[in-house]
Every structure is written in structure tokens, then in C-alpha cells.
XYZ file of C-alpha atoms in Angstrom:
479
model
C -0.179 -0.381 0.125
C 2.743 2.504 0.541
C 4.785 1.327 -2.433
C 1.609 1.865 -4.074
C 1.105 6.156 -2.897
C 4.941 6.404 -3.196
C 4.438 5.573 -6.999
C 1.562 7.280 -7.689
C 3.094 10.493 -6.144
C 6.293 10.348 -7.912
C 4.758 9.267 -11.200
C 1.510 11.994 -10.647
C 3.554 15.384 -12.187
C 5.035 13.522 -15.453
C 2.536 14.309 -17.453
C 3.050 17.848 -16.015
C 6.349 17.723 -17.273
C 5.835 15.710 -20.425
C 3.084 18.962 -21.181
C 5.583 21.871 -20.715
C 8.963 19.982 -22.211
C 6.132 19.696 -25.806
C 4.962 23.028 -25.028
C 9.064 24.075 -25.209
C 9.177 22.441 -28.517
C 6.126 24.229 -30.315
C 7.731 27.451 -28.810
C 10.811 26.712 -30.364
C 9.788 25.024 -33.783
C 7.201 28.405 -33.716
C 11.239 30.783 -33.099
C 12.142 29.013 -36.074
C 9.668 29.129 -38.380
C 9.081 33.361 -37.796
C 13.317 33.580 -37.634
C 12.958 31.245 -41.344
C 10.546 33.318 -42.654
C 11.768 36.992 -41.449
C 15.422 35.264 -43.370
C 13.335 34.644 -46.915
C 11.221 37.363 -46.116
C 14.749 40.191 -46.188
C 15.461 37.444 -49.435
C 13.187 38.375 -51.344
C 13.707 41.670 -50.972
C 17.284 40.867 -51.914
C 16.867 39.411 -54.278
C 14.815 42.351 -56.331
C 17.632 44.653 -55.039
C 19.538 42.759 -57.097
C 17.468 42.070 -59.867
C 18.330 38.687 -60.088
C 14.366 37.855 -61.673
C 15.955 39.717 -64.661
C 18.429 37.658 -65.865
C 17.345 34.367 -64.213
C 14.419 33.999 -66.264
C 13.363 33.667 -69.942
C 9.885 32.049 -69.401
C 7.649 34.521 -66.884
C 6.231 31.086 -65.993
C 9.090 29.663 -64.774
C 10.772 32.043 -63.215
C 14.284 32.160 -61.833
C 14.650 28.699 -64.827
C 17.387 30.133 -66.237
C 18.383 30.579 -69.712
C 18.098 33.616 -70.070
C 20.184 34.921 -73.517
C 22.925 37.591 -71.916
C 24.722 38.996 -75.506
C 28.174 39.874 -74.538
C 30.797 41.490 -76.576
C 31.998 37.987 -77.538
C 28.791 35.984 -78.076
C 26.017 35.113 -76.122
C 25.664 33.787 -72.552
C 22.843 31.590 -71.411
C 21.808 32.097 -67.481
C 21.857 29.635 -64.864
C 18.808 27.450 -62.746
C 18.654 29.110 -59.914
C 15.500 27.364 -58.835
C 15.969 24.318 -55.997
C 15.588 21.807 -58.466
C 18.698 18.878 -57.538
C 19.931 18.074 -61.045
C 19.062 21.914 -62.905
C 19.342 23.984 -59.989
C 20.850 24.972 -57.065
C 19.371 22.071 -55.049
C 22.596 20.531 -53.691
C 24.501 23.720 -53.753
C 25.728 23.662 -49.584
C 25.496 27.636 -48.014
C 29.804 28.307 -49.021
C 29.614 26.757 -52.327
C 26.296 29.060 -52.717
C 28.675 31.551 -51.800
C 30.969 31.178 -53.002
C 29.140 31.326 -56.900
C 28.211 34.305 -55.943
C 30.778 36.194 -55.219
C 33.699 34.781 -56.513
C 31.551 32.874 -60.056
C 32.657 29.181 -59.094
C 29.931 26.678 -59.998
C 29.703 23.704 -57.292
C 31.778 21.779 -59.896
C 34.428 24.014 -59.419
C 34.669 25.264 -62.850
C 34.387 29.358 -63.698
C 31.523 31.298 -64.331
C 31.671 33.640 -67.297
C 31.091 37.776 -66.157
C 27.975 37.346 -67.947
C 27.070 36.961 -63.957
C 28.263 40.035 -61.777
C 30.106 38.387 -59.374
C 32.441 41.666 -59.346
C 29.857 43.727 -57.968
C 28.629 40.657 -55.798
C 32.345 40.169 -54.281
C 31.510 42.693 -52.001
C 27.925 41.773 -50.845
C 27.229 41.172 -47.253
C 27.215 37.221 -46.459
C 24.389 37.490 -44.583
C 22.678 39.706 -47.794
C 23.803 35.906 -49.354
C 21.835 33.381 -47.051
C 19.472 35.439 -47.272
C 19.199 35.844 -50.812
C 20.133 31.232 -50.763
C 17.223 30.823 -48.220
C 14.330 32.667 -50.483
C 15.568 30.408 -53.449
C 14.939 27.261 -52.209
C 11.173 28.288 -50.888
C 10.583 28.795 -54.028
C 9.170 25.652 -56.397
C 11.677 24.211 -58.176
C 11.847 23.494 -61.446
C 13.629 21.471 -64.161
C 15.043 23.147 -67.126
C 18.773 22.300 -68.260
C 20.844 25.580 -69.338
C 21.237 26.089 -73.183
C 24.830 26.095 -74.101
C 26.162 28.975 -74.886
C 27.486 30.167 -78.197
C 30.834 32.238 -78.061
C 33.880 31.488 -80.983
C 37.426 29.936 -80.226
C 38.870 31.302 -78.248
C 35.876 32.848 -75.485
C 34.679 29.331 -75.136
C 38.100 28.344 -73.023
C 36.526 28.715 -69.317
C 40.193 28.214 -68.778
C 40.416 31.799 -70.034
C 38.118 33.311 -67.294
C 41.229 32.773 -64.834
C 43.462 35.387 -65.828
C 40.237 37.545 -66.871
C 39.082 37.423 -62.696
C 42.812 37.698 -61.905
C 42.690 41.252 -63.931
C 39.359 42.165 -62.278
C 38.115 40.200 -59.407
C 39.001 42.226 -56.485
C 37.613 39.794 -52.771
C 36.579 41.873 -49.479
C 33.644 43.049 -48.455
C 32.130 46.561 -49.260
C 33.420 48.791 -46.416
C 31.267 51.518 -45.554
C 32.687 54.953 -45.007
C 32.402 56.847 -41.441
C 33.379 59.722 -43.169
C 29.626 59.666 -44.523
C 25.880 59.196 -43.864
C 24.021 55.611 -42.778
C 22.204 56.491 -46.509
C 24.834 57.838 -48.250
C 26.850 54.141 -47.693
C 23.466 52.756 -47.815
C 23.531 54.016 -50.968
C 26.923 52.891 -52.727
C 26.194 49.211 -51.521
C 22.461 49.191 -53.123
C 24.446 50.935 -56.526
C 27.546 49.484 -56.575
C 27.143 45.999 -55.272
C 23.205 44.906 -54.546
C 21.865 46.803 -57.966
C 25.710 46.157 -60.239
C 24.668 49.192 -61.760
C 28.231 49.370 -63.010
C 28.052 46.159 -64.802
C 26.576 48.098 -67.599
C 26.691 52.069 -66.697
C 30.711 51.486 -66.392
C 32.615 51.786 -69.742
C 35.445 48.536 -69.864
C 38.890 48.676 -69.820
C 41.423 47.247 -71.954
C 40.792 43.338 -70.355
C 37.166 44.029 -70.331
C 36.926 44.361 -66.255
C 35.148 47.721 -65.543
C 36.961 50.427 -65.283
C 37.174 51.805 -61.779
C 39.019 55.495 -63.192
C 35.536 56.594 -64.842
C 33.158 54.380 -63.016
C 29.718 54.795 -63.991
C 30.538 57.401 -67.112
C 28.620 54.889 -69.241
C 29.008 51.749 -70.719
C 26.179 49.058 -72.228
C 23.697 46.154 -71.460
C 24.492 44.439 -75.150
C 23.405 46.772 -77.770
C 21.540 49.058 -75.787
C 23.449 51.765 -74.537
C 23.216 52.917 -71.056
C 24.165 56.377 -70.189
C 26.268 58.695 -67.978
C 24.787 58.742 -64.640
C 27.524 60.735 -63.543
C 26.663 64.221 -61.654
C 28.168 66.297 -64.700
C 25.546 68.178 -65.912
C 26.213 68.084 -69.862
C 26.812 63.702 -70.287
C 25.182 62.595 -66.705
C 22.879 63.329 -64.516
C 24.186 66.508 -62.412
C 20.979 69.070 -64.512
C 18.663 66.794 -62.768
C 16.513 67.090 -59.838
C 16.616 64.889 -56.699
C 12.882 64.370 -56.698
C 13.562 63.519 -61.086
C 16.467 61.286 -60.332
C 14.033 59.397 -57.162
C 10.970 59.740 -59.791
C 13.256 58.177 -62.660
C 14.582 55.420 -60.571
C 11.139 54.497 -58.782
C 8.958 54.255 -62.276
C 11.274 54.690 -65.018
C 9.547 58.032 -66.697
C 10.476 61.839 -65.838
C 8.503 64.125 -68.359
C 10.435 66.216 -69.973
C 14.075 64.449 -69.400
C 13.934 61.095 -69.581
C 11.797 57.286 -69.835
C 13.089 54.272 -69.244
C 13.381 51.214 -71.975
C 15.122 48.430 -73.186
C 17.338 47.159 -69.545
C 16.494 49.774 -67.697
C 12.529 49.690 -68.392
C 12.907 45.619 -66.805
C 15.003 46.543 -64.292
C 12.934 48.683 -62.610
C 10.345 46.469 -63.572
C 11.701 44.190 -62.431
C 13.744 45.510 -59.308
C 13.174 49.523 -58.018
C 9.737 49.975 -58.017
C 9.559 47.409 -55.530
C 12.448 48.680 -53.671
C 11.585 51.299 -50.216
C 10.781 54.617 -50.754
C 14.889 55.194 -48.272
C 16.731 52.389 -50.116
C 15.560 54.423 -53.505
C 16.827 58.840 -52.143
C 19.853 56.774 -50.403
C 20.429 56.016 -54.194
C 20.229 58.839 -54.741
C 22.211 60.816 -52.655
C 25.086 58.016 -53.432
C 24.600 59.113 -57.208
C 24.705 62.823 -56.515
C 27.707 62.257 -54.657
C 29.688 60.126 -57.613
C 32.083 62.387 -59.605
C 31.816 64.143 -62.310
C 32.999 62.087 -65.873
C 32.690 64.197 -69.350
C 31.394 62.488 -72.453
C 30.926 63.817 -75.908
C 28.032 65.517 -75.493
C 28.002 69.321 -76.914
C 24.373 69.267 -74.794
C 22.408 67.363 -72.399
C 20.830 64.536 -74.072
C 17.028 65.617 -73.221
C 17.787 69.473 -74.213
C 17.252 68.409 -77.259
C 13.457 69.441 -79.658
C 11.527 72.126 -80.428
C 7.979 71.507 -80.492
C 6.925 74.073 -83.387
C 9.659 73.295 -85.591
C 8.611 69.521 -84.917
C 5.121 70.464 -86.262
C 6.433 72.169 -89.749
C 8.961 69.844 -90.199
C 6.324 66.663 -89.640
C 4.188 68.090 -91.761
C 6.387 68.780 -94.418
C 7.075 66.255 -96.985
C 9.364 65.860 -99.192
C 8.501 63.351 -102.671
C 11.067 60.871 -102.447
C 13.415 62.042 -99.843
C 14.161 59.867 -96.869
C 12.425 62.605 -94.781
C 9.030 61.664 -96.504
C 9.763 58.304 -95.645
C 10.121 58.907 -92.744
C 7.585 60.772 -91.903
C 5.020 58.073 -93.761
C 6.848 54.961 -91.374
C 6.142 57.275 -88.077
C 2.992 58.351 -88.767
C 1.832 55.000 -89.753
C 3.386 52.909 -86.819
C 3.848 55.756 -84.243
C 1.872 58.756 -84.349
C -1.070 57.224 -82.737
C 0.356 56.769 -79.299
C 3.653 59.236 -79.295
C 1.704 62.054 -81.302
C 1.714 63.664 -85.173
C 4.211 66.275 -83.468
C 5.699 63.604 -81.125
C 4.721 65.133 -77.561
C 3.687 61.726 -76.379
C -0.200 60.782 -75.080
C -2.069 63.043 -73.361
C -2.686 60.341 -69.882
C 1.650 59.657 -70.392
C 1.204 56.285 -71.064
C 3.375 57.175 -73.778
C 5.910 58.822 -73.444
C 6.786 62.345 -75.382
C 10.273 61.639 -77.904
C 10.940 65.141 -77.166
C 12.923 66.198 -74.843
C 14.088 62.538 -73.759
C 17.750 61.066 -73.483
C 17.356 57.878 -76.112
C 16.643 60.186 -79.274
C 18.733 62.874 -78.201
C 21.801 60.860 -77.732
C 25.246 60.926 -80.106
C 24.107 57.805 -81.267
C 20.560 56.561 -81.955
C 21.618 53.133 -81.198
C 19.229 53.154 -78.560
C 16.300 54.349 -80.555
C 17.077 51.583 -83.326
C 16.717 48.841 -80.106
C 12.857 49.970 -79.330
C 11.736 49.990 -82.451
C 13.160 46.518 -83.035
C 12.719 44.910 -79.714
C 9.943 47.697 -78.483
C 9.530 48.108 -74.466
C 9.084 46.419 -71.753
C 7.070 49.060 -68.605
C 5.207 46.656 -66.270
C 2.466 49.283 -66.169
C 4.775 50.407 -64.072
C 3.092 54.839 -63.282
C 0.467 53.313 -66.045
C 3.228 53.597 -68.636
C 2.238 51.121 -71.374
C 4.475 48.452 -73.164
C 5.380 48.955 -76.642
C 5.467 46.612 -79.410
C 8.232 44.939 -81.089
C 8.616 45.651 -85.361
C 11.594 43.503 -85.872
C 8.714 41.549 -87.246
C 7.212 43.835 -89.675
C 10.615 46.541 -90.690
C 13.604 45.125 -93.115
C 16.578 47.081 -91.709
C 16.259 49.758 -94.345
C 13.024 51.084 -93.119
C 14.006 50.909 -89.355
C 16.673 53.115 -90.316
C 14.676 55.285 -92.062
C 12.345 54.986 -88.876
C 15.077 55.675 -86.564
C 16.926 58.923 -88.242
C 13.723 60.246 -88.987
C 13.177 60.117 -84.810
C 16.757 61.620 -84.122
C 15.910 64.464 -86.510
C 13.263 65.184 -86.185
C 12.373 65.480 -82.478
C 16.249 64.604 -81.085
C 19.588 64.373 -82.278
C 20.240 65.337 -85.990
C 23.726 64.705 -85.958
C 23.084 60.656 -84.430
C 22.631 58.692 -87.844
C 22.329 54.841 -88.719
C 22.593 52.532 -92.097
C 20.481 49.498 -92.710
C 24.345 47.773 -92.217
C 24.354 49.089 -89.010
C 20.377 47.848 -88.371
C 21.958 44.844 -89.539
C 24.444 44.125 -87.394
C 22.398 45.875 -84.222
C 19.126 43.171 -84.964
C 21.727 39.940 -85.213
C 22.998 40.808 -81.277
C 25.804 43.291 -82.771
C 27.221 46.025 -84.182
C 30.698 46.238 -86.016
C 33.070 47.304 -82.869
C 32.024 43.583 -81.595
C 32.342 42.179 -84.747
C 36.045 43.415 -84.884
C 37.056 42.935 -81.223
C 35.493 39.228 -82.103
C 37.969 38.589 -85.381
C 40.848 41.078 -83.402
C 41.015 37.357 -80.168
C 40.405 35.294 -82.519
C 43.741 36.688 -84.352
C 45.546 37.362 -80.928
C 44.806 33.741 -80.286
C 45.992 32.159 -82.804
C 48.781 34.291 -82.897
C 49.883 33.465 -79.757
C 48.902 29.601 -80.346
C 52.027 29.792 -84.071
C 54.146 31.577 -81.277
C 54.198 28.847 -79.065
C 54.117 26.112 -81.611
C 57.304 28.190 -83.246
C 59.436 28.622 -79.962
C 58.755 24.498 -79.476
C 59.840 24.028 -82.753
C 63.093 25.990 -82.305
C 63.988 24.419 -79.028
C 62.770 20.498 -79.778
C 65.410 21.575 -82.853
C 67.949 22.575 -80.751
C 68.211 19.949 -77.762
C 68.226 17.343 -81.547
C 72.063 17.223 -81.471
C 72.495 17.396 -78.072
C 70.615 13.529 -77.645
C 72.322 11.209 -80.135
C 75.485 12.917 -77.992
C 73.406 11.565 -74.686
C 73.510 8.301 -75.828
C 76.635 7.861 -78.025
C 77.874 8.429 -74.097
C 75.290 6.024 -72.257
C 76.506 3.179 -74.704
C 80.330 4.094 -74.284
C 79.805 3.540 -70.401
C 77.438 0.505 -70.672
C 80.699 -1.354 -72.735
C 83.083 -0.042 -70.148
């Protein structure tokens, strides 16, 4: 009896202890789940800031599955699958392997990634930010989609050459805040230089095709599209813009009287910048304001071209059989319905004005040509409508005629393009890029020939010594 009572007394508190233990475990799980959800949410924001979806999505119904064609001066590189798929994505990447891919451009199998992936900018990304991005990507649905083969001519298809590129252009080390600057300025520097990798397009390249740090943000290219100077220079850059105009452009891609984003920049606004907080956009403006001015070839700001009364007179005049007449006919039939007979844009602002617009006002007409060929994906940001592509409607001569009409009537009349130029742009290249590829191939062939010649001379020089050495060896054996 006594033993039974004692046993009951000892066992009575056990259910309470178990309940407490279960409650503790559930609380810990809830806390961990909250932390994981917070990490994923942070990763989503950072993934947008880095515009990962822009380059890693070829089909909008298959986000992050890769296959997006990235044109480079050396050929086409196709982006990788970064969904959690185990075979074609990043599902098997450990945390350290993912960090190495993002910051150093090294795949899980040890192969170097082409710098179409801007790991030269991401090298300074905080480890915590990289891991947050990984958490978000691993929370996405896995999609099986192998990456298409890159289209690169010799010698640019040799991955071993990337080690030389990295040696010259990849600088390791995290982002170091400038303690003499404000927190907003440092945040803007991190967003512009690292996460947003603006320099990948807006900074010209040096002789090794790395970003030229001496001309930071002075203007570069994104494939055929021109990425304009965004330094504080008042003529070539954005020094003539107000802070509010810069903020509005980054947030919406549309600033009447200044610029309308097109091409890759319009997609960056659609996929990335419009989703950033106002504080982050203002931080980017604060940093851009402080970037040293870099002059360009422009005689006046790109947005300053255009005069409505003159345009009205010119647009209405037709010299039979002239290029202006043919361009006017094309403009009236294809463009005036949205952009207006005088190029002033639509009344509701959904179609931009071509007057006081940086694209028609640029020194080269590349962006005008590419806009005609590829259209504009605006994504209804700030109620701005997308523009249809005319590549399948117009031949090269017609595109050249229309582009020259637009620049002459509404922008910089000195910017001219030929049908041959359009043909190359349509193919995804330019004369300069073609010369570059041929020069690279000639250099590779010349280098290989020189190496073979040196090996031949070395072998020829060593050949007489070999028989003598053999005879001496035989003579010693006989002794």
C-alpha cells in the first residue's frame, strides 16, 4: 500500500513535465519558423534589389529557371537555373558553395562562371545577404530546366581563360562603409555598387574588359543597348537633374522632360527598382549625387533636344521621294497614334514624349533602333504602357529610315544609322564587337603559332645533343 502510494506520487507530475517539454519544443519551432520566414522575406527583398529574376528568367511562367540570353561582346551567354531543382538548379549547393558562386563566380563543380553574372560587383556583398537570398530561392518551387549551351566563338569558349580575367578584375573583400559619410550615403553606395550592380552596365570597360574604376558610371552598354552616363556631370550625366527627378526615374522609369527608361533599364525598373523602399531609392540618389563627374562627347544634355513648333512644321512637310518623306510616312502609320503627330506623347502619359527624351537626344541612335526592333517592356509601372516590337514588321532599311526620322525630328539630328548597322544590331552585335571578336581570334591564333614556333626551335636545338648523350651512355655501358 505504501509503495503504491509512493509510486503514484512520483508519477503524478510526469504529465505536467511532458506538457511543459512539448510546449517548449513547439515554442522553439514557432520561433525558428518565424526566423526562417523573416529570413525568406529579407531574401525576397534582396533578390529584387539584385534583380536576379531579370537575368535568370527566360519564360515568365518559369521564374528563376534560367535560359535567359545575355548578349556580350564575345557572344551569347545563357543564364543558369537558380530554382531548388536538384539536377538543373541549386538544390545541391551548400551554403558555402552558393556563396562562392555569387561572390567568386565558381560553380559547384569548380568551373568558373562567365562574368555575364556580375560577381565582380557581388564580391562585396555581405555574407548574411547572400545567405538570405539563398533562403528565398530555396523556398521557391523547383523547376527542371537545363541551361542552353553558350554561343561563344574560340577562344572565348575556353573557360580556363576566365582565370586570367578574374586575376585582373575580381577583387575580393566585403563592402566597407565610409565612416565620414551618412548612413543613407553608405546604404546608397551598397545598393548602387554591390546589390544593384549598376556599374555592370553603366561603367565603361577597360582593356581587359573589367569595369574601368577610373571612369565609374561614365556610361557603358547592356548588349547593344547604351547605358548612359549617370555621374554628376551636368551635360553628359545626371547633374542637370533634380533629386526628385532622379528619385522618380529610379522608381517609375518615367520623368517627362528628361527621360523614359527603355530596354534593360525599363525591365530593371519593372522587376527591381519599383519594389524598393522610398528610403532605399533616396539613398541611391544621395550616392549618385556624389559620384565624381565624368565628361562625355555630348555638346548639350541629351534631354535638351527638341522643339515642338519646329517639329510640327517639319513633320507636316513632305519632300516627295526623300528619306524624310519615307520616315514621316512610317512614323505616321506606326508611331503617331501613341506618341502624337508632333512627338509629344499621349495626354495621359502612358506613351512617352519623344521630345526632351534622352534616347532620341543621344549622340548615337542605338537605343532608338533597339526600341523599334524590340519594343519596351514597361510592365504598367506608373501606368506606362509597353510598346510593341517591330522587328518582324520592318526590314533593316525601314528601321534605319524610321530611326533617322525620329532622331532628326525629335532628338539629336547628328545621330545617324544605316541599314547595315541595323542588320548587325538585329543580329545582336555591332561593328566594334565584330572587330573585337576577330581581333581576339587573331590574337589566339597568333599566340598559338608563336608557342608552336618556340617549341619547334627548342626541339631543334636539343636534337643534336640527344644522340651525343646516347653515345656517351652506350660507351659507358661497354666499359
